PDB file of C-alpha atoms in Angstrom:
ATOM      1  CA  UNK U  23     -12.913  -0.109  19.383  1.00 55.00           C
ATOM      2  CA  UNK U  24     -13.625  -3.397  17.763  1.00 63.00           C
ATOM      3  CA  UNK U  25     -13.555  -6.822  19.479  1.00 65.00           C
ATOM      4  CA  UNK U  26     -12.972  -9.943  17.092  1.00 57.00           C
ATOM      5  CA  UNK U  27     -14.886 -12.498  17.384  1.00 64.00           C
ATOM      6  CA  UNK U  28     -15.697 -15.852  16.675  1.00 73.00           C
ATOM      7  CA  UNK U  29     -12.959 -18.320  14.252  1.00 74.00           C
ATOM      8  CA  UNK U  30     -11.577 -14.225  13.068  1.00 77.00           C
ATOM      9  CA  UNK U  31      -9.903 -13.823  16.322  1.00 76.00           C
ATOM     10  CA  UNK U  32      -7.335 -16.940  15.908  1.00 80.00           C
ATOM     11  CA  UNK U  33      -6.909 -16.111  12.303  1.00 84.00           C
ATOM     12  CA  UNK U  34      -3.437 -14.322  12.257  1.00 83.00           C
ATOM     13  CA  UNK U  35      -4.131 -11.965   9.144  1.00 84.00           C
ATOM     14  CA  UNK U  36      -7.347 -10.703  11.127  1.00 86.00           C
ATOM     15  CA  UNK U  37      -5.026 -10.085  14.305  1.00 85.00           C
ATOM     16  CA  UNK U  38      -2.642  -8.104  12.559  1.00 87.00           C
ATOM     17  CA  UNK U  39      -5.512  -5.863  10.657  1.00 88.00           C
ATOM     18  CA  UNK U  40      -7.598  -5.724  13.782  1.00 87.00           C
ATOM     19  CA  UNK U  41      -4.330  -4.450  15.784  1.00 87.00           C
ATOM     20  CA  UNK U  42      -3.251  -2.346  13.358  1.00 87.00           C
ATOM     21  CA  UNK U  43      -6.705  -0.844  12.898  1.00 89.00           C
ATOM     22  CA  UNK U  44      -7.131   0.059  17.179  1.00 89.00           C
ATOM     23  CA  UNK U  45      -3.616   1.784  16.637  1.00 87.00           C
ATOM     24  CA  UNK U  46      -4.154   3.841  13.648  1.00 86.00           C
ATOM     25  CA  UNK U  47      -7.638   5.123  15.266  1.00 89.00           C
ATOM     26  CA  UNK U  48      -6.312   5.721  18.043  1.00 87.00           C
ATOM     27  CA  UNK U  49      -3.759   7.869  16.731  1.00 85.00           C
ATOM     28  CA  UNK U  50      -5.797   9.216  14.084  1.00 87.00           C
ATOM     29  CA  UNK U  51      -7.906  10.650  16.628  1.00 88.00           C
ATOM     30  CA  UNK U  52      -4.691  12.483  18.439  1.00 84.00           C
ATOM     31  CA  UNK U  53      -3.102  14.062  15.612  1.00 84.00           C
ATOM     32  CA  UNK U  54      -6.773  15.069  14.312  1.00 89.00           C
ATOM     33  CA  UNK U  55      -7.468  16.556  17.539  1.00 88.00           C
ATOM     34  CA  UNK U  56      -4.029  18.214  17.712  1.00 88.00           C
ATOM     35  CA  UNK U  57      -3.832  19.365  14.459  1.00 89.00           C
ATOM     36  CA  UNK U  58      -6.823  18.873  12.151  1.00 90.00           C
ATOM     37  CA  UNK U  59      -4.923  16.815   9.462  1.00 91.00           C
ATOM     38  CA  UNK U  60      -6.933  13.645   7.790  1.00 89.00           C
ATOM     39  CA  UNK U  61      -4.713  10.659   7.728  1.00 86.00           C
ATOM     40  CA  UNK U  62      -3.667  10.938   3.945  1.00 90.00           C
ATOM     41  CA  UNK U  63      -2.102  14.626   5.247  1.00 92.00           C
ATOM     42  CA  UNK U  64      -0.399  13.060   8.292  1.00 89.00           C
ATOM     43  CA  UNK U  65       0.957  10.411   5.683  1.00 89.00           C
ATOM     44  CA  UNK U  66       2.181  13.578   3.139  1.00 93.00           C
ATOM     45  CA  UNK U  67       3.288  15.697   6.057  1.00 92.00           C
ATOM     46  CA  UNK U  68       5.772  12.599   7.036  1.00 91.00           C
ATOM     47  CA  UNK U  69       6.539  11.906   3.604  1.00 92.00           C
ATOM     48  CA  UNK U  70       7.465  15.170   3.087  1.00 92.00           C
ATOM     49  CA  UNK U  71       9.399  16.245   6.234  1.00 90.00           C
ATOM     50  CA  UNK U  72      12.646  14.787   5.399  1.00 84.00           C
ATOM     51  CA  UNK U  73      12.090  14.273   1.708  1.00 79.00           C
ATOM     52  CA  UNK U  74      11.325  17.591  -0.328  1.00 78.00           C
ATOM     53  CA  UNK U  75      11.276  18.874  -2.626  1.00 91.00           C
ATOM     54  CA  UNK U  76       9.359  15.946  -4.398  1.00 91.00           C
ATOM     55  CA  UNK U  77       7.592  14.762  -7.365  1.00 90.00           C
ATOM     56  CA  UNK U  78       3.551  13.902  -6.613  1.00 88.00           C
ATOM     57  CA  UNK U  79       5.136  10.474  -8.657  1.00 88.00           C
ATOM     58  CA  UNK U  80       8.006   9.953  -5.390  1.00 91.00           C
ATOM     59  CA  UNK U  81       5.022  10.666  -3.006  1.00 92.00           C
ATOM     60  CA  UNK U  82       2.772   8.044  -4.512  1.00 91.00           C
ATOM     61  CA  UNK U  83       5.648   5.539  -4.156  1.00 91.00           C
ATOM     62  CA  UNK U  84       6.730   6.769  -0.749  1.00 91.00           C
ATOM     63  CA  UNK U  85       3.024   7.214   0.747  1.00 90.00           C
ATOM     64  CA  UNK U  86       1.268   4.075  -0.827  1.00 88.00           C
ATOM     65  CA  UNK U  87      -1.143   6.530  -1.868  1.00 92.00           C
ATOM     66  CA  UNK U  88      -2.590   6.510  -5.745  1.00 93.00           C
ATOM     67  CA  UNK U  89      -2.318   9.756  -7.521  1.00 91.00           C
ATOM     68  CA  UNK U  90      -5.805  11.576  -7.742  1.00 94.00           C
ATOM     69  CA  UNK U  91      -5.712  11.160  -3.402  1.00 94.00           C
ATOM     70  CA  UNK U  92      -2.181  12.550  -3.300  1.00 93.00           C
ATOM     71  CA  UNK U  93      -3.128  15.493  -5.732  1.00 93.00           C
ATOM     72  CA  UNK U  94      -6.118  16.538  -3.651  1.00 95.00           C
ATOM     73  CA  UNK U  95      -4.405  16.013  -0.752  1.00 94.00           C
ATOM     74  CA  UNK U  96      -1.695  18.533  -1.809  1.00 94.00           C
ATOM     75  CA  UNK U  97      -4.338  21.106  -2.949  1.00 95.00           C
ATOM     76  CA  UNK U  98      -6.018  20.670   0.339  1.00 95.00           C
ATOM     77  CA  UNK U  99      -2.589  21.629   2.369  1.00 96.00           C
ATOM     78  CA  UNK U 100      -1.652  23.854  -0.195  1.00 95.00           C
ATOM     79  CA  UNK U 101      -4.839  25.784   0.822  1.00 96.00           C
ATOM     80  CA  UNK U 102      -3.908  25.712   4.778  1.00 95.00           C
ATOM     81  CA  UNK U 103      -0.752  27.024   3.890  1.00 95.00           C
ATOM     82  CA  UNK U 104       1.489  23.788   4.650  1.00 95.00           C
ATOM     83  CA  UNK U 105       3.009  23.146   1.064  1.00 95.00           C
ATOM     84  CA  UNK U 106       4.112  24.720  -1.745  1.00 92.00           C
ATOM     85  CA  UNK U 107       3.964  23.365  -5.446  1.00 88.00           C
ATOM     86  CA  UNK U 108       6.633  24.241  -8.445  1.00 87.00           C
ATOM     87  CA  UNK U 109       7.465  23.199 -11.527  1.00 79.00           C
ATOM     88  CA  UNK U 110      10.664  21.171 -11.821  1.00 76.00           C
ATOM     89  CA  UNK U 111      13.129  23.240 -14.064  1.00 76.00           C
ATOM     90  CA  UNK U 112      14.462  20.632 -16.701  1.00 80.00           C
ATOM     91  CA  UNK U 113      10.750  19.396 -17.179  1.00 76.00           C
ATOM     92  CA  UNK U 114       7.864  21.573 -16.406  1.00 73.00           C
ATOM     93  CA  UNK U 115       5.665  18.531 -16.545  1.00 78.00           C
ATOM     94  CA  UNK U 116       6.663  16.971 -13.179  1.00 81.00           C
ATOM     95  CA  UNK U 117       5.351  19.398 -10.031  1.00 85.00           C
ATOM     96  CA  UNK U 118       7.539  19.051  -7.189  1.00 90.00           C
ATOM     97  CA  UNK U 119       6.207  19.361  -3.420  1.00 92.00           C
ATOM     98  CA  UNK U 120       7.741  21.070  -0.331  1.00 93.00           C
ATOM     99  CA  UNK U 121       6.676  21.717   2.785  1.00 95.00           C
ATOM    100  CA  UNK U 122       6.419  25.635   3.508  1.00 95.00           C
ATOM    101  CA  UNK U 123       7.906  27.175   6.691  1.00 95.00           C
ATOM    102  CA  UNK U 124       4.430  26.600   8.379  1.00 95.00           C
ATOM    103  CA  UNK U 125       4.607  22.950   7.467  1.00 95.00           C
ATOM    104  CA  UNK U 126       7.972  22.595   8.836  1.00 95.00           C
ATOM    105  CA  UNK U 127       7.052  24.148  11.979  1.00 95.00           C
ATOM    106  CA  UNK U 128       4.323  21.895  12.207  1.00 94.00           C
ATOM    107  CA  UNK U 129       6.206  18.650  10.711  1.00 94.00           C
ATOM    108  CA  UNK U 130       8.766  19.350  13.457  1.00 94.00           C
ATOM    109  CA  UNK U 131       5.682  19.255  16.142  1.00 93.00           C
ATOM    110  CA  UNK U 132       4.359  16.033  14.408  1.00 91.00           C
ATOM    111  CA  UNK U 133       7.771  14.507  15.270  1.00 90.00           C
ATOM    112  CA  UNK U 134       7.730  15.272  18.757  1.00 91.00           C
ATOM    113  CA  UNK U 135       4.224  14.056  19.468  1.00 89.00           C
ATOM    114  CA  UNK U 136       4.511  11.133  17.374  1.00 85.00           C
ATOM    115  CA  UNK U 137       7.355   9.834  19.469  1.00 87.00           C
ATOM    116  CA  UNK U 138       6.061  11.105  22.946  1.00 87.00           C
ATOM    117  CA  UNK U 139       2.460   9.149  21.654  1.00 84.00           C
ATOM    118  CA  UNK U 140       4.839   6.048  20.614  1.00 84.00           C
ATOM    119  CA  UNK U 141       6.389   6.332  23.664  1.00 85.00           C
ATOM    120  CA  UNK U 142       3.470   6.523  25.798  1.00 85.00           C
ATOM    121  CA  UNK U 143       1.976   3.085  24.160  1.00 84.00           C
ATOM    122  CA  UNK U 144       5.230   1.464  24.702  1.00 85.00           C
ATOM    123  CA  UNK U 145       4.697   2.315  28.514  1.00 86.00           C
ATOM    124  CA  UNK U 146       1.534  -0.051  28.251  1.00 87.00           C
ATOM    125  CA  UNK U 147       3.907  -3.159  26.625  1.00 87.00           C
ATOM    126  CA  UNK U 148       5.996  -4.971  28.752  1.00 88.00           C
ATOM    127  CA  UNK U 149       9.741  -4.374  27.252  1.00 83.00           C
ATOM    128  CA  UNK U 150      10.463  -8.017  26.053  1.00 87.00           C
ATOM    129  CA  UNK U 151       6.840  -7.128  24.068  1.00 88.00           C
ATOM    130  CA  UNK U 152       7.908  -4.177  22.307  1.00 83.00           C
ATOM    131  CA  UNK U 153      11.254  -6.012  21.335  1.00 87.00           C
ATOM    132  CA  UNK U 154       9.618  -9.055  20.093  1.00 91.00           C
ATOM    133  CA  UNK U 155       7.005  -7.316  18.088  1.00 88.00           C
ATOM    134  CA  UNK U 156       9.044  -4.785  16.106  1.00 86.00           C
ATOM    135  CA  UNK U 157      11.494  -8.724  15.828  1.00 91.00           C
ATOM    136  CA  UNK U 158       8.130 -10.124  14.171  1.00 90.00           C
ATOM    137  CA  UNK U 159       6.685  -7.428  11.992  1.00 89.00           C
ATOM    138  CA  UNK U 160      10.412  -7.257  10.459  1.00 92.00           C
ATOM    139  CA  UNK U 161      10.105 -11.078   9.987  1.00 93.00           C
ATOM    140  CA  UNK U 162       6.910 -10.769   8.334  1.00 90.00           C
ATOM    141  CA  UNK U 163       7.722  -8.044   5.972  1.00 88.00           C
ATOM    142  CA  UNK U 164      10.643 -10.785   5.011  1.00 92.00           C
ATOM    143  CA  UNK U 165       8.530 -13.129   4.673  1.00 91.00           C
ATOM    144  CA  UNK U 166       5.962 -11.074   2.562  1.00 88.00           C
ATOM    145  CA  UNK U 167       8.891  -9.807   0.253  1.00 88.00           C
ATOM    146  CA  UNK U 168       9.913 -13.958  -0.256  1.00 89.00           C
ATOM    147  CA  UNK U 169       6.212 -14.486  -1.236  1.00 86.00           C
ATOM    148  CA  UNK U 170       6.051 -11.514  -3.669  1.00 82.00           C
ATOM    149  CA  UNK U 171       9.537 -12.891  -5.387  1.00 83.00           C
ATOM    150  CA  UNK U 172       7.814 -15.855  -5.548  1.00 78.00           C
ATOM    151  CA  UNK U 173       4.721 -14.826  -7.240  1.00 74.00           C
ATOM    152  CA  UNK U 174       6.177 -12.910  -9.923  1.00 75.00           C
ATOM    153  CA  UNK U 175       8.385 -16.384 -10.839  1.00 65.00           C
TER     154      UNK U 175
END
């Protein structure tokens, strides 16, 4: 892991990337281990889980992915038997994603070990921590959302 350092470290931006960088490879490196899914797969698997069928266009909105990563994604767990692809029937030009019974099975794993992982880095917080974070990262995304509205005035 990374340690910030010099002015970087009491620059707020920095603390949130740097923070949210340790947690994603940390967890990267579990579900990889676990299950041999790249991070763009983890993202479709949990897109998908409670949301199929659905358009590749849905899953680039949903995932914050663009569309040539989320169509080779797709093939990729298409080819380890996780999804399944099919024309939507009033327009055969949209291709709508599901999750096959394997990637259920495994989606319904994911959701396990995602909240036993969450769970276990919560143990490391002290309880007024975890409240006040999740508090702050909801005030931020506020905040962000006010700055957007702004910009496009």
């Amino acid at each position: 892991m990374h340690k910030p350092i010099g002015l970087l470290q009491y620059y707020p931006p920095y603390q949130l990337v740097h923070a949210a960088e340790m947690v994603r490879e940390t967890f990267e490196q579990f579900y990889q281990q676990r299950y041999q899914l790249t991070v763009p797969q983890w993202r479709l698997m949990m897109v998908l889980g409670p949301h199929y069928p659905i358009s590749q266009k849905d899953l680039v909105e949903a995932s914050g992915m663009d569309k040539v990563r989320i169509s080779r994604e797709i093939h990729r767990l298409g080819e380890k038997g996780m999804v399944t692809t099919q024309s939507h029937a009033q327009d055969k030009r949209i291709n709508l994603v599901s999750l096959s019974e394997v990637g259920q099975a495994l989606f319904e794993k994911l959701k396990v070990d995602i909240a036993s992982w969450e769970t276990t880095l919560s143990q490391h917080l002290p309880n007024d921590s975890r409240i006040q974070i999740n508090e702050q990262l909801k005030s931020l995304d506020e905040a962000i959302g006010k700055l957007h509205i702004l910009d496009k005035d």
